[in-house]
XYZ file of C-alpha atoms in Angstrom:
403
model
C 112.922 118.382 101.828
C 113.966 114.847 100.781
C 115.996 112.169 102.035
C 118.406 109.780 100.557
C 118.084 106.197 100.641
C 120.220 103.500 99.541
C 118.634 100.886 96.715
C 119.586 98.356 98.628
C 118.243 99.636 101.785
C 114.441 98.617 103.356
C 111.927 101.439 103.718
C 112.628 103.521 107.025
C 110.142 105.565 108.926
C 111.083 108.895 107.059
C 109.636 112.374 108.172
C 109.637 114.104 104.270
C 107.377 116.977 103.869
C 105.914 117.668 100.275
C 103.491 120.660 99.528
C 100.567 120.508 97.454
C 98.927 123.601 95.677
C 96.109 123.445 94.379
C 93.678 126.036 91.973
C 90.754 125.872 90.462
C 90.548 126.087 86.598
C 88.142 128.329 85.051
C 85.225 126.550 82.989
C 81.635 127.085 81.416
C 79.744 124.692 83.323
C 75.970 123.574 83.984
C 75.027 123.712 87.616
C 75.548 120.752 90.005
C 73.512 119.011 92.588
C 74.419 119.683 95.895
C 75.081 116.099 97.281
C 76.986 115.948 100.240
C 80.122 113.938 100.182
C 79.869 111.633 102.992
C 82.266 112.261 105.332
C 82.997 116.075 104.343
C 81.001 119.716 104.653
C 81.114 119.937 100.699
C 79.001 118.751 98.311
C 80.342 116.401 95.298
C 81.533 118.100 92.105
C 79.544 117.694 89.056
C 80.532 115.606 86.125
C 80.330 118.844 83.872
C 82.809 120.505 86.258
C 84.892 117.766 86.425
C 85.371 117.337 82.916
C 86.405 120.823 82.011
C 89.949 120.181 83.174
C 91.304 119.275 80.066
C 94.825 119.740 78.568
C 95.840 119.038 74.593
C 98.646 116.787 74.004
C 101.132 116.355 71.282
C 98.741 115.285 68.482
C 96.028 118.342 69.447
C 94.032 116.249 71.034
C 92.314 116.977 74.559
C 92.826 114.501 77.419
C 91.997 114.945 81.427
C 94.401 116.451 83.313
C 95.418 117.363 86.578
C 92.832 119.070 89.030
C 92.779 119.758 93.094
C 90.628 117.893 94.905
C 88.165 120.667 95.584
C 87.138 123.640 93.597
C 84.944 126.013 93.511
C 82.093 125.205 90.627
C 82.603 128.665 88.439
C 78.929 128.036 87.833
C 77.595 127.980 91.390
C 80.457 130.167 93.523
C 80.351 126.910 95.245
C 83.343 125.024 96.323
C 82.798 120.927 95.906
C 85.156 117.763 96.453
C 85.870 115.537 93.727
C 85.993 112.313 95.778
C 89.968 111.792 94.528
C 92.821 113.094 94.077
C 95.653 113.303 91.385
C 98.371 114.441 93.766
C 101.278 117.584 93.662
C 99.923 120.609 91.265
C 102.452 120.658 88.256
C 101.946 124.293 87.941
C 104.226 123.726 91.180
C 107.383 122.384 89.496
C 110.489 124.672 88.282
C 110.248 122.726 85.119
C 106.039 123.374 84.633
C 106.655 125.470 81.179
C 109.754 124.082 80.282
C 108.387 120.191 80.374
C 104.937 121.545 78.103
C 107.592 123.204 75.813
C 109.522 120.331 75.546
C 106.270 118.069 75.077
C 106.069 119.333 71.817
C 103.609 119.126 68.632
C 100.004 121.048 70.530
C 100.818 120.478 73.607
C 99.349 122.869 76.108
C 99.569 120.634 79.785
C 99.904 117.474 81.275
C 97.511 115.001 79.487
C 96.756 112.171 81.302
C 96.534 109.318 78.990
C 97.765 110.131 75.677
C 100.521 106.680 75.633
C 97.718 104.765 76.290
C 96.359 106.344 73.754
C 98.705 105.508 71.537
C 99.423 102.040 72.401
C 96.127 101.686 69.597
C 98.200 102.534 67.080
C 100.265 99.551 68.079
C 99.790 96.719 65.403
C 99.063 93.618 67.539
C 99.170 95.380 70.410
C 96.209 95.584 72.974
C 94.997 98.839 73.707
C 96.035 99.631 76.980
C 92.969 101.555 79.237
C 93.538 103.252 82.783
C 90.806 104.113 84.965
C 90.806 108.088 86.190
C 91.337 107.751 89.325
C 94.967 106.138 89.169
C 96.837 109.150 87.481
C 98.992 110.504 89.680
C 102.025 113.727 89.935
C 105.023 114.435 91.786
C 106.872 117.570 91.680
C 110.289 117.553 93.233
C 112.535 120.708 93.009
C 116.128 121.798 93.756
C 116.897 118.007 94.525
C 120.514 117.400 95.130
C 121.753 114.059 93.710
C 123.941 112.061 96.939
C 127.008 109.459 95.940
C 125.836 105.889 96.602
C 129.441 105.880 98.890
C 128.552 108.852 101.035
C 131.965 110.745 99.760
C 129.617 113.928 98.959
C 127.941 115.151 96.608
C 127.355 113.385 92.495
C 129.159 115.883 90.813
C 129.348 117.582 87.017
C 132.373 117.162 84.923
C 133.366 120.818 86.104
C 133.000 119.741 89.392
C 129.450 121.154 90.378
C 127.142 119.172 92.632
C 124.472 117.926 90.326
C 121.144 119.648 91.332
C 117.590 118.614 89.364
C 114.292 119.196 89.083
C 111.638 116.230 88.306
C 107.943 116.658 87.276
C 106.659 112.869 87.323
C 103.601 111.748 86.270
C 102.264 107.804 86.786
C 99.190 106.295 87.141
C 99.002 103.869 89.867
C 95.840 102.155 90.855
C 96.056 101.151 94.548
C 91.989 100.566 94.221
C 91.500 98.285 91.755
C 92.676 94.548 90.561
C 93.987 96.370 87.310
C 97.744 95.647 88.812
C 97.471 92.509 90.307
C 97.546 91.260 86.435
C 98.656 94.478 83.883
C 102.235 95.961 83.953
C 102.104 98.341 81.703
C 101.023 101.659 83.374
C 101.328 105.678 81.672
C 104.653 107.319 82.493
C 105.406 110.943 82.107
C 109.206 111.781 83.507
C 110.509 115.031 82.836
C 113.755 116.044 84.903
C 116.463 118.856 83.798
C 119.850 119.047 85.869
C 122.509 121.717 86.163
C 124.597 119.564 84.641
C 122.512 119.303 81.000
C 120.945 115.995 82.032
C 117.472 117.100 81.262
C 114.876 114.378 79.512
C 111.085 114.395 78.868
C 109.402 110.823 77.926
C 106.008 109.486 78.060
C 105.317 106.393 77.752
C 103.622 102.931 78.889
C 106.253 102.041 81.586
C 106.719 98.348 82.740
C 107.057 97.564 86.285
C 108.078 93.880 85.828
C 106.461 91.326 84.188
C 102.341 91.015 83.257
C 100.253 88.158 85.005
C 102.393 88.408 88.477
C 102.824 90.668 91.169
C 105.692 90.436 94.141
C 104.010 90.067 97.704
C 105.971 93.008 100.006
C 106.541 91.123 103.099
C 108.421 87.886 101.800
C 108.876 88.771 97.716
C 107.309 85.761 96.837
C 106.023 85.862 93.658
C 101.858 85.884 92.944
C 101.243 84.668 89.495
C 97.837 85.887 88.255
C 96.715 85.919 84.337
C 94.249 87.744 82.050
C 96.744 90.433 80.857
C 98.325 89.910 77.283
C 100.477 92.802 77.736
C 104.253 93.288 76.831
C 106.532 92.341 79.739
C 108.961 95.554 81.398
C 112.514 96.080 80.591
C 112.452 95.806 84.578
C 111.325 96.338 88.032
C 108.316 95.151 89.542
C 105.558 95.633 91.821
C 105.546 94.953 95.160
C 101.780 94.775 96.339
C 100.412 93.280 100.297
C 98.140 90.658 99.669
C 96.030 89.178 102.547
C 98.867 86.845 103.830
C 101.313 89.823 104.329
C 98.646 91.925 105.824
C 98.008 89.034 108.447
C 101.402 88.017 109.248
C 102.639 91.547 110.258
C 99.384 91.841 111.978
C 98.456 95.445 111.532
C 101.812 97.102 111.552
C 101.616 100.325 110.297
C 104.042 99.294 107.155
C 102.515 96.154 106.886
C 100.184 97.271 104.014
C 103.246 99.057 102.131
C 103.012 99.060 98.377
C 105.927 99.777 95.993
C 106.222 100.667 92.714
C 109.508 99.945 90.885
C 110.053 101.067 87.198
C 113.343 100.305 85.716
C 113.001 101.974 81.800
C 115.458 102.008 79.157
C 114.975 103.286 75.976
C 117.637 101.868 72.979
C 118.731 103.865 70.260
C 118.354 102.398 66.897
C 121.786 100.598 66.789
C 120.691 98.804 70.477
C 122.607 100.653 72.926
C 121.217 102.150 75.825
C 119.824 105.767 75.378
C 117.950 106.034 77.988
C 117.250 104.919 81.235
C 115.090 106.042 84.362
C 113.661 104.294 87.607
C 111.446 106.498 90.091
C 109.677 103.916 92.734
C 106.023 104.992 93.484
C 104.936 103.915 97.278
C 101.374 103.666 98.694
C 101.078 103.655 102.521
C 97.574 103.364 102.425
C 95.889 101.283 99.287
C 92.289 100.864 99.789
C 92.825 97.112 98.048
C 94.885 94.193 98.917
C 95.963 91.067 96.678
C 93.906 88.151 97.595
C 95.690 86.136 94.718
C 94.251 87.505 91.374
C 91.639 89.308 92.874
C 91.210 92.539 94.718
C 90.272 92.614 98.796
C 89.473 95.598 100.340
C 92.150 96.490 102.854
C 89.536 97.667 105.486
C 88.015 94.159 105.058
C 90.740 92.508 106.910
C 90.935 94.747 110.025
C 91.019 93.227 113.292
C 89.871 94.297 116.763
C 93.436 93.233 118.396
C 95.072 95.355 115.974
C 96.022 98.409 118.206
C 98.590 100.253 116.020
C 97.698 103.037 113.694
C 95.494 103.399 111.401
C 94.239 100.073 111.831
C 93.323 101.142 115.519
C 90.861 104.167 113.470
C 88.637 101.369 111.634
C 85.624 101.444 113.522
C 83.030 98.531 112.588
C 80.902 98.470 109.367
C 83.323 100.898 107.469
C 83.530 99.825 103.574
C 86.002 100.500 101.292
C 84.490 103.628 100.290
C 83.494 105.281 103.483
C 85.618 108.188 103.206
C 85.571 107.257 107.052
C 88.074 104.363 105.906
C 91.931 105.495 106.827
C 92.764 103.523 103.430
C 92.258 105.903 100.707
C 95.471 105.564 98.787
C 96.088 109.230 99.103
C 99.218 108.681 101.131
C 102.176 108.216 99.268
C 105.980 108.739 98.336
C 108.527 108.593 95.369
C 111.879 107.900 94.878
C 114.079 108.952 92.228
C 117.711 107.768 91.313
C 118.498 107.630 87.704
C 118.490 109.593 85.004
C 121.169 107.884 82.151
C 121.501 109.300 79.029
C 124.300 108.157 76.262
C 123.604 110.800 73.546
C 126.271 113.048 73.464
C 125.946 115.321 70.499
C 122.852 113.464 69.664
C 119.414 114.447 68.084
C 117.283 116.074 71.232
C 114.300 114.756 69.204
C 113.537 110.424 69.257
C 110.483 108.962 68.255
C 109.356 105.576 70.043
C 106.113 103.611 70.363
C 103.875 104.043 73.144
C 105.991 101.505 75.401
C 109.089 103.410 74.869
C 110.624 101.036 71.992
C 111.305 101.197 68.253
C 113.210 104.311 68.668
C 113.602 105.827 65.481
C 115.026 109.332 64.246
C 112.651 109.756 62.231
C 108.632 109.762 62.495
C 106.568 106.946 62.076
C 102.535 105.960 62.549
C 101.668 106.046 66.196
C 104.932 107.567 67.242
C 105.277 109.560 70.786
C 107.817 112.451 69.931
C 110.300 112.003 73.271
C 113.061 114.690 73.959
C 116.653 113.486 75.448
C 119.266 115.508 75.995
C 122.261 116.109 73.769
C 124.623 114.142 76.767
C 125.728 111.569 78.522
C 126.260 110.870 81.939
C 126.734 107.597 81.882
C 130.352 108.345 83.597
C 128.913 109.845 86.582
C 129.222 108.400 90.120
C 126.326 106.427 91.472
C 123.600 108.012 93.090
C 121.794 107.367 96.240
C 118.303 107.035 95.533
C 116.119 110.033 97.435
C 112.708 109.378 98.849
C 110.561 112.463 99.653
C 106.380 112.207 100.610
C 106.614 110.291 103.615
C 104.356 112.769 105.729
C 102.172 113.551 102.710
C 98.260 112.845 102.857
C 96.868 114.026 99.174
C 92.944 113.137 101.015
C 93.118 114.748 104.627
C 89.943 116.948 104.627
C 88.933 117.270 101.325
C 86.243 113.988 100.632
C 88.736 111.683 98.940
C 87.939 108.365 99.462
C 88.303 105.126 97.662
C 88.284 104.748 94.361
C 91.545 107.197 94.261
């Protein structure tokens, strides 16, 4: 179920529900030490185990991928917890096979960290590093695309209301300071519509500019330093820091995070090829801006706060305490567009690892991207749909902070 949201709009109180699957990969592994995870009846996967889920990418080279946040060791016949979580099971998504075909080169799953990867190969360029913890998916399926106006449905050119499918992957690091300074975070978005709108990209993604953030209750602007990377084509980030948290004084949005990418791709003569913009909320970061550095949001609880969660801190929790109600495990997307001008294009561009320099042909360091042979740019405007507001990727399963 999803709802639709105008751009425009501020974040409501939405009831979405999103399912997660989740399955245990088989592996050779060596046994693992049966340490409980605080706060849960299983004891704490093994670094072994949780190393085995591995997927190739493009260039035949193995990366981590997804995994549930418990599994049962293949080793032991025990099932453990991970600590973290990496959110909806791809193998979930209409689009699963279709996306890995359309990956290309030896790809055999979603690889979590290949752009970054890449971004070495970048002359000049610093080599952009995400922790494990951040990488996140979303699966949405059978979404149908809303007019901005509310006169029905976005429709094809036959006059067929546009249905898609999207299998996102981001990594986004509500733990950490990484995002207080760095942009530039790993972007898979793969979508395919009825209508032959149907893209798959990976890339370093930009949400706004590097050395600043955007404070969510007033949108002032929090300039921080210490990143040298290459500034987004658009959006931002839109993180609490300790002022917001205090002024709305432990209301249950107060500590509302939001990611907004705004991507385009250019073709080689500088038009627009491509362009998409999912939003990535976090309803419950385990870290809050406290200028450039990171706070932990369970820090700056207070006794008069009687609203939920706040009213579940109990004293002495930390940040890790997978007692803590801020695990970053609750969280939501939004999707709007998908614009591509390629009609009777090549399916097949080649960009660098920020989703520039698009070429026809390969070069050193390239990412191979497919676009479809369309365009939409034509269409009517799109509502933007939110769906994951009642999803908890860490209730009962030992995921606590860093997730």
């Amino acid at each position: 179920m999803s709802i639709s949201l105008r751009k425009t709009g501020k974040v409501a109180a939405l009831a979405v529900t999103a399912v997660l699957i989740g399955g245990a990969l088989g592996a050779t592994t060596v046994p693992m030490a049966a340490t409980a995870v605080e706060g849960s009846a299983l004891p704490t996967c093994s670094t072994t185990f949780h190393d085995s889920f591995q997927a190739t990418a493009q260039d035949g080279s193995k990366y981590p991928t997804w995994h549930p946040a418990t599994a049962t060791d293949p080793a032991t016949g025990v099932e453990c917890s991970f600590g973290h979580e990496h959110g909806d099971d791809p193998s979930t998504s209409n689009i699963a096979a279709w996306t890995i075909e359309k990956l290309g080169g030896s790809a055999t799953g979603i690889t979590f960290g290949f752009a970054a990867h890449m971004s070495m190969m970048i002359e000049g360029s610093p080599h952009r590093h995400e922790d494990h913890y951040g990488h996140k998916v979303f699966v949405l399926n059978d979404v149908n695309l809303v007019r901005e106006d509310r006169e029905g449905y976005v429709t094809s050119s036959a006059g067929t209301p546009v249905t898609c499918d999207y299998l996102i992957y981001t990594h986004q690091g509500s733990h950490s300071k990484d995002a207080l300074s760095n942009n530039q975070h790993e972007m898979l978005y793969s979508t395919k519509c009825n209508d032959g709108t149907e893209m798959v990209v990976n890339t370093l993604t930009g949400y706004g500019n590097a050395n600043e953030y955007t404070a969510n209750c007033d949108l002032r602007t929090v300039t921080t330093g210490g990143s040298a990377l290459p500034n987004g084509t658009g959006g931002g980030r839109e993180i609490p820091d300790a002022q917001c948290v205090q002024q709305t004084a432990g209301q249950f949005w107060g500590p509302y995070e939001l990611w907004k990418s705004d991507h385009t791709i250019a073709a080689e003569n500088g038009e627009a090829l491509v362009r998409f913009d999912p939003w990535f909320g976090v309803r419950n970061p385990s870290r809050v801006g406290g200028g450039s550095e990171a706070l932990a949001t369970v820090s700056l609880s207070d006794a008069s706060w009687t609203t939920w969660p706040w009213n579940t801190v109990t004293e002495g929790v930390q940040k890790e305490d997978p007692a803590s109600p801020f695990d970053g495990a609750q969280r939501d997307v939004y999707v709007q567009h998908s614009t591509l001008n390629n009609a009777g294009g090549s399916t097949t561009v080649y960009t660098d690892a920020y989703g520039q320099r698009a070429s026809s042909t390969p070069f050193d360091g390239a990412i191979t991207q497919y676009v479809g042979a369309v365009s939409n740019a034509d269409q009517a405007e799109s509502e933007r749909v939110a769906s994951g507001f009642s999803t908890d990727y860490g209730s009962g399963n030992g995921v606590h902070a860093s997730n």
